[in-house]
Short mmCIF file of C-alpha atoms in Angstrom, two decimals:
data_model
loop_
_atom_site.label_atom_id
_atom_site.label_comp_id
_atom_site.label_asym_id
_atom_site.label_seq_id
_atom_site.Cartn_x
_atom_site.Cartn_y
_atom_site.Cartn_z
CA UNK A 8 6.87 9.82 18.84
CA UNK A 9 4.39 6.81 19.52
CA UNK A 10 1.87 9.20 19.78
CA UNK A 11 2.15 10.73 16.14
CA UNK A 12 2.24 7.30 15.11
CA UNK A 13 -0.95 6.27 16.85
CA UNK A 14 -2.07 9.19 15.72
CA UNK A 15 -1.35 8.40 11.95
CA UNK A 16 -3.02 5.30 12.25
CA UNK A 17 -6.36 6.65 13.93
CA UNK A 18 -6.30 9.16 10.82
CA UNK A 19 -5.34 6.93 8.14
CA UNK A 20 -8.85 4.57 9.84
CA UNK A 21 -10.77 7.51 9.70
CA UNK A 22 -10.15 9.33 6.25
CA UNK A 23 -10.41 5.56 4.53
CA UNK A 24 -13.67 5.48 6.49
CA UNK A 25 -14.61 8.73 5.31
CA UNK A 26 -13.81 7.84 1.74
CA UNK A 27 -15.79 4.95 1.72
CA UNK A 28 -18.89 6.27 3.21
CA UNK A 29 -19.20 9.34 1.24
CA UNK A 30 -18.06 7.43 -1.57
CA UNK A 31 -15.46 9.87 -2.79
CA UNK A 32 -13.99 8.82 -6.47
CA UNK A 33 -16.48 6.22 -6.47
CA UNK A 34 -17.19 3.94 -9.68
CA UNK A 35 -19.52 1.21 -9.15
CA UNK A 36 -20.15 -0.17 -5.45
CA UNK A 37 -17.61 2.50 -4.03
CA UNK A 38 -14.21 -0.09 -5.27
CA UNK A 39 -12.04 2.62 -5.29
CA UNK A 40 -12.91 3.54 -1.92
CA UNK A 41 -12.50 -0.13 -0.73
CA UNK A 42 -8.67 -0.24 -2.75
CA UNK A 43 -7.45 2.66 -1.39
CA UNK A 44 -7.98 2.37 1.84
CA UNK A 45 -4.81 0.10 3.13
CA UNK A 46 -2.96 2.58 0.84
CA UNK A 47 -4.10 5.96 2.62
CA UNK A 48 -3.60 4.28 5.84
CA UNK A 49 -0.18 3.35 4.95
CA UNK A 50 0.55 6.84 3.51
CA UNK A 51 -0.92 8.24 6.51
CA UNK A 52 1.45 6.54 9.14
CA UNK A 53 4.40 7.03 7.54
CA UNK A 54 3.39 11.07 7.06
CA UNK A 55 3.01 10.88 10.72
CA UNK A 56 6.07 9.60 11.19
CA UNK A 57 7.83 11.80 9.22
CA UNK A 58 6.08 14.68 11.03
CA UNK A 59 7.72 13.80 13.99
CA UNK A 60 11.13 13.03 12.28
CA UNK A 61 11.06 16.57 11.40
CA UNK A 62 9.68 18.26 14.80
CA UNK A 63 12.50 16.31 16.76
CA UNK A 64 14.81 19.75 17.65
CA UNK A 65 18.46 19.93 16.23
CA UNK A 66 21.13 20.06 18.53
CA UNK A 67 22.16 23.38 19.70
CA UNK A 68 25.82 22.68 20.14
CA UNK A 69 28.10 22.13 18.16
CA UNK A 70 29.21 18.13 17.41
CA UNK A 71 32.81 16.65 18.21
CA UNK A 72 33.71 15.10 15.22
CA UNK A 73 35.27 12.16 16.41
CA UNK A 74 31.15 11.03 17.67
CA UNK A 75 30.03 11.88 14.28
CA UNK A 76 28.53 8.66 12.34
CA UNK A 77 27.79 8.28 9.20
CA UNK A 78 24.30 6.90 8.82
CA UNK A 79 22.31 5.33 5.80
CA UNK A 80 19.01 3.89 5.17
CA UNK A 81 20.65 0.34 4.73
CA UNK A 82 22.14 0.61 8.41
CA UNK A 83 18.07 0.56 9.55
CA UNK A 84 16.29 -1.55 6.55
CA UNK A 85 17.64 -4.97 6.54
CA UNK A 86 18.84 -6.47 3.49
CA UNK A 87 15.80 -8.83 3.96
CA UNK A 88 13.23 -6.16 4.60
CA UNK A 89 14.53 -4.31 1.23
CA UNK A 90 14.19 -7.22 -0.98
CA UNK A 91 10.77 -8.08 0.50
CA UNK A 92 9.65 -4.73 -0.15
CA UNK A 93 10.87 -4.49 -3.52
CA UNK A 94 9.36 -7.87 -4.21
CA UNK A 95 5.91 -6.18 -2.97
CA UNK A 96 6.32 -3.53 -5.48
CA UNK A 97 7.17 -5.49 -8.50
CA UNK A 98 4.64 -7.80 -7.88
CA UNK A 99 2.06 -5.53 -7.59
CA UNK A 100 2.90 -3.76 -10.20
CA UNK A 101 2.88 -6.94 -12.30
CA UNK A 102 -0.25 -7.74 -10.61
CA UNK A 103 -2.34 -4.40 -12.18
CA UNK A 104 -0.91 -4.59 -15.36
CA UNK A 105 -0.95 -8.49 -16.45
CA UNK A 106 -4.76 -8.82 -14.67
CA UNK A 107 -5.76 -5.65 -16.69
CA UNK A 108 -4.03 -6.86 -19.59
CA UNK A 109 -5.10 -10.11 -19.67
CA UNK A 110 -8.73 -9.41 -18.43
CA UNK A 111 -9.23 -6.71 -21.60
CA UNK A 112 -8.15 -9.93 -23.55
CA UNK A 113 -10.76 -12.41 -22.78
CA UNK A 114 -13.06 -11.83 -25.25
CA UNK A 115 -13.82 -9.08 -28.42
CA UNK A 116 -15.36 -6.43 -26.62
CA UNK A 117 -18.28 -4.79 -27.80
CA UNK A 118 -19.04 -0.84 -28.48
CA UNK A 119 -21.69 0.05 -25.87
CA UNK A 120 -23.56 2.24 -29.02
CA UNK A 121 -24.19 -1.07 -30.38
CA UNK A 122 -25.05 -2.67 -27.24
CA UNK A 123 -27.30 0.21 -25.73
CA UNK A 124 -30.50 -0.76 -26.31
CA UNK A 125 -30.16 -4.01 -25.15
CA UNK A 126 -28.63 -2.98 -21.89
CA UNK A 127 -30.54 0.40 -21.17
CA UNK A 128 -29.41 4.34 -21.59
CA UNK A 129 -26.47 3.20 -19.40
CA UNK A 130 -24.85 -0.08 -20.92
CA UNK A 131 -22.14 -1.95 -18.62
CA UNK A 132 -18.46 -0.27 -19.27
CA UNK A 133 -17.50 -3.66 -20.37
CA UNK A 134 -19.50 -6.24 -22.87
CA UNK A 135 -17.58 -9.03 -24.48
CA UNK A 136 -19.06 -11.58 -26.88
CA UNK A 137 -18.05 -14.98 -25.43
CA UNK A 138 -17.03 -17.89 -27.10
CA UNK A 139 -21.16 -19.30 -27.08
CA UNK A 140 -21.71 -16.12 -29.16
CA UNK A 141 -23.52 -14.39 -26.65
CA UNK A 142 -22.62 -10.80 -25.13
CA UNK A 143 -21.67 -10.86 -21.26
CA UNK A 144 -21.22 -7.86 -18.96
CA UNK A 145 -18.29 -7.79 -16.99
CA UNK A 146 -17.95 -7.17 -13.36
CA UNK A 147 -14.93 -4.70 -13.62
CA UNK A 148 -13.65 -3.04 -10.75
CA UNK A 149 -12.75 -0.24 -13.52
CA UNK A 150 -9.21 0.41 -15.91
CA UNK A 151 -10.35 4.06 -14.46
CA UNK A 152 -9.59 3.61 -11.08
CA UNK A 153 -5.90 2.34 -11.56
CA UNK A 154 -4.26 6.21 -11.74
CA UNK A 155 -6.24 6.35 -8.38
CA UNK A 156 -4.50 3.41 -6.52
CA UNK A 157 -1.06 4.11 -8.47
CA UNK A 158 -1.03 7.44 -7.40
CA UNK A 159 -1.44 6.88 -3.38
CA UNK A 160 0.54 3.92 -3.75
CA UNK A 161 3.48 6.36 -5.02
CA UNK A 162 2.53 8.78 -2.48
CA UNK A 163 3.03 6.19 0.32
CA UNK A 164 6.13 5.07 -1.31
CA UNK A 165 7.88 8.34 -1.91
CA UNK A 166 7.07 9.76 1.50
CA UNK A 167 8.61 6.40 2.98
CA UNK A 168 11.89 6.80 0.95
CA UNK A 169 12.21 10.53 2.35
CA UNK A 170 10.72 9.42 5.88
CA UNK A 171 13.97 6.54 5.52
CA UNK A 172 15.99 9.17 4.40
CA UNK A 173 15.41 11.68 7.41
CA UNK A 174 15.05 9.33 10.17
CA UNK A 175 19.51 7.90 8.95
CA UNK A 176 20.62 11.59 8.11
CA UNK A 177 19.05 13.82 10.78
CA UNK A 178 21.55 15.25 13.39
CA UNK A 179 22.37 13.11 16.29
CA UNK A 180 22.24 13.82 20.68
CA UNK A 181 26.18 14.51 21.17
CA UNK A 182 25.99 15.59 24.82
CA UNK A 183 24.60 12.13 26.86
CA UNK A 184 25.47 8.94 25.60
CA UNK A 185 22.33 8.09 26.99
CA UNK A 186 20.53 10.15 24.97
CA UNK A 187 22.36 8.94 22.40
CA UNK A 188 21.89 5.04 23.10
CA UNK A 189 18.09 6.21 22.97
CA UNK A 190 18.02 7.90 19.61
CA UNK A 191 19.26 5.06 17.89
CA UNK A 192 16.60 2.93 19.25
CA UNK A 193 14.21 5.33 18.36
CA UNK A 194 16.06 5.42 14.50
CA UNK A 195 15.25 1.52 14.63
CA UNK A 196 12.14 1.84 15.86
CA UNK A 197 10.85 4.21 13.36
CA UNK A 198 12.12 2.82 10.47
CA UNK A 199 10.77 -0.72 11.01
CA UNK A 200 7.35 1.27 11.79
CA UNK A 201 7.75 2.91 8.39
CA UNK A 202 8.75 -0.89 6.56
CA UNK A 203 5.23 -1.85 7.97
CA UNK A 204 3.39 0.47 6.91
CA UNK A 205 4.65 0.06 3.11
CA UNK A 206 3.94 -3.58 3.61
CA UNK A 207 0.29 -1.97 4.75
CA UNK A 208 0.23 -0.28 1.71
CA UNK A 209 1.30 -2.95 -0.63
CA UNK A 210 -0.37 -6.07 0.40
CA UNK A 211 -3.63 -4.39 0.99
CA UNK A 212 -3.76 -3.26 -2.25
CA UNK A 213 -2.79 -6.50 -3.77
CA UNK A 214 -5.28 -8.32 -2.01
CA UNK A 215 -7.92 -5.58 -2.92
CA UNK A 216 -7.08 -6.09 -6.61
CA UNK A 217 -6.65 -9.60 -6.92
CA UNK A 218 -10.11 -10.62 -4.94
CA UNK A 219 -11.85 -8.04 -7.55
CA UNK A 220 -10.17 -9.74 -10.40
CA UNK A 221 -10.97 -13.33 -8.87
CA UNK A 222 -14.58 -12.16 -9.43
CA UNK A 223 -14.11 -10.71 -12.73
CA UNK A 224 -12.63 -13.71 -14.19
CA UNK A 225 -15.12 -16.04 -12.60
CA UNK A 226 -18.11 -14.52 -14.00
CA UNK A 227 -16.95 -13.04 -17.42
CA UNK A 228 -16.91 -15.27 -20.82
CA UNK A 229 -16.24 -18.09 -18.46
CA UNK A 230 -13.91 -20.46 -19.79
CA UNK A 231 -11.12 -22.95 -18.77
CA UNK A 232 -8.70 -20.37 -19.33
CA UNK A 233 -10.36 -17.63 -17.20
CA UNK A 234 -11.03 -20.12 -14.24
CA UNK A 235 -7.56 -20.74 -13.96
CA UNK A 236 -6.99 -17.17 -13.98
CA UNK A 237 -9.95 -16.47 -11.32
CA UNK A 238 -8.46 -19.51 -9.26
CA UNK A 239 -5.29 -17.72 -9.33
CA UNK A 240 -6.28 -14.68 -8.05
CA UNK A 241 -8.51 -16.25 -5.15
CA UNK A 242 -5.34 -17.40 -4.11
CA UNK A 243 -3.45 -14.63 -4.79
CA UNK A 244 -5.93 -12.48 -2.72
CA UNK A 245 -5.74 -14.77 0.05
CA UNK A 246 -2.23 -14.95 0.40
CA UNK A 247 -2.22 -10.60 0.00
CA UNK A 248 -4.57 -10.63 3.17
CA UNK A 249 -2.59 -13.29 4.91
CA UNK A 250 0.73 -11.26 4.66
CA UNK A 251 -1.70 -7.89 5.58
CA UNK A 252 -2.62 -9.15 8.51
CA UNK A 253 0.99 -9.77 9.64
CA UNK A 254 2.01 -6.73 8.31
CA UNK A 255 -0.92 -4.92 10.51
CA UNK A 256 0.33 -6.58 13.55
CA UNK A 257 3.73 -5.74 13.27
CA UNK A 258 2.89 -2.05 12.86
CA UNK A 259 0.30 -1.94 15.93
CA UNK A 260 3.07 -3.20 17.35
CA UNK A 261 5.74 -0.47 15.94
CA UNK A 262 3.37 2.15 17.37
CA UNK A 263 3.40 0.75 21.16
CA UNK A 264 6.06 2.73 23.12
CA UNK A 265 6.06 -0.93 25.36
CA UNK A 266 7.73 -2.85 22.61
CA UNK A 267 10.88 -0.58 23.08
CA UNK A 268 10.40 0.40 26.64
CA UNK A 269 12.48 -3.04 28.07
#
């Protein structure tokens, strides 16, 4: 069990790696490599876990009814733990849609036909003519790369739901109470692995977005209005990697077999 987890971990490392060096779905300075890798590590945890939901071996026998349990996700996901998560998810959500939103409305933007000669064959994706009247480039980590991060985000999450899903409903150890004090701990133990890694996935892609915003709003048609905004997302980003960090922890920790072993 720890050892598929490790094991998800070491691959989730090494295919973000990957990504990033061979700057797969790159746009830019390889940003959508940078974005998605706290979401493919995430996603590749809690695949790993799943794997090893599924290769745990169904009991033979048949069970006594009067052991049988009836188990739910809720029963291994706190009440706390739900609402954080869910939190995670609407605010990131909010998070790519009000930045985007509010970053396409800084300024008019400008056709790159009209602004090709003046920027070379390849013109900036974004120009906007500023308040002073001049045109500005903007340092966008890209509108294009959002279907990218949604996408493994929604991987991670939907594989987490069915990894939740399999680790309450799959058939219990009837024959040793033993083994059955020992597969509960190992429910427990793989679902709080699982929360982590969706707080992985969410808060390093929050933290991801917001510190490319920060940037984008600092340096684009600057203006009182878009310093608060780039303030806001500094902080924002800082906080993200703050609760990532904890979130990491945890889930090293999750994928110890000592945390569980006393």
């Amino acid at each position: 069990m720890y050892k598929w987890r490790r094991g998800g971990m070491a691959v989730g490392f090494a295919v973000a790696t990957l990504l990033f060096l061979t700057n797969a779905f790159q746009t830019g300075a390889g940003k959508t490599a940078f974005l998605l890798i706290g979401p493919l590590l995430g996603a590749c945890v809690v695949a790993a876990i799943l794997i090893s939901e599924l290769l745990i071996a169904t009991p033979t026998g048949s069970l006594r009814s009067a052991r049988l349990k009836q188990r739910r996700i809720r029963d291994y996901v706190s009440r706390t733990q739900t609402l954080l998560l869910t939190a995670l998810t609407i605010g990131f959500l909010l998070l790519m849609v009000g930045t985007t939103a509010a970053f396409l409305n800084i300024a008019p933007r400008i056709p790159s036909d009209e602004v090709r000669g003046d920027w070379g064959p390849t013109p900036p994706e974004f120009v906007f003519l500023c308040p002073s009247g001049l045109p500005e480039d903007a340092d966008f980590w890209g509108i294009t790369n959002i279907p990218w991060i949604l996408s493994v985000a929604a991987v991670g999450l939907g594989l987490s739901l069915f990894a939740l899903r399999r680790i309450a409903t799959r058939p219990p150890y009837d024959s040793d109470p033993t083994l059955q004090d020992a597969d509960e701990r190992q429910r427990e133990s793989s679902a709080g692995a699982v929360v982590q890694a969706c707080g992985v996935l969410l808060t390093s892609s929050s933290a991801a977005c917001a510190y490319f915003m920060s940037n984008a709003f600092s340096f684009t048609c600057q203006s009182s209005h878009t310093l608060i905004l780039g303030n806001v997302m500094q902080v924002f980003s800082y906080m993200s990697t703050a609760a990532l960090i904890y979130f990491l922890i945890t889930l090293a920790r999750a994928c110890s077999p000592r945390v569980v072993a006393q």
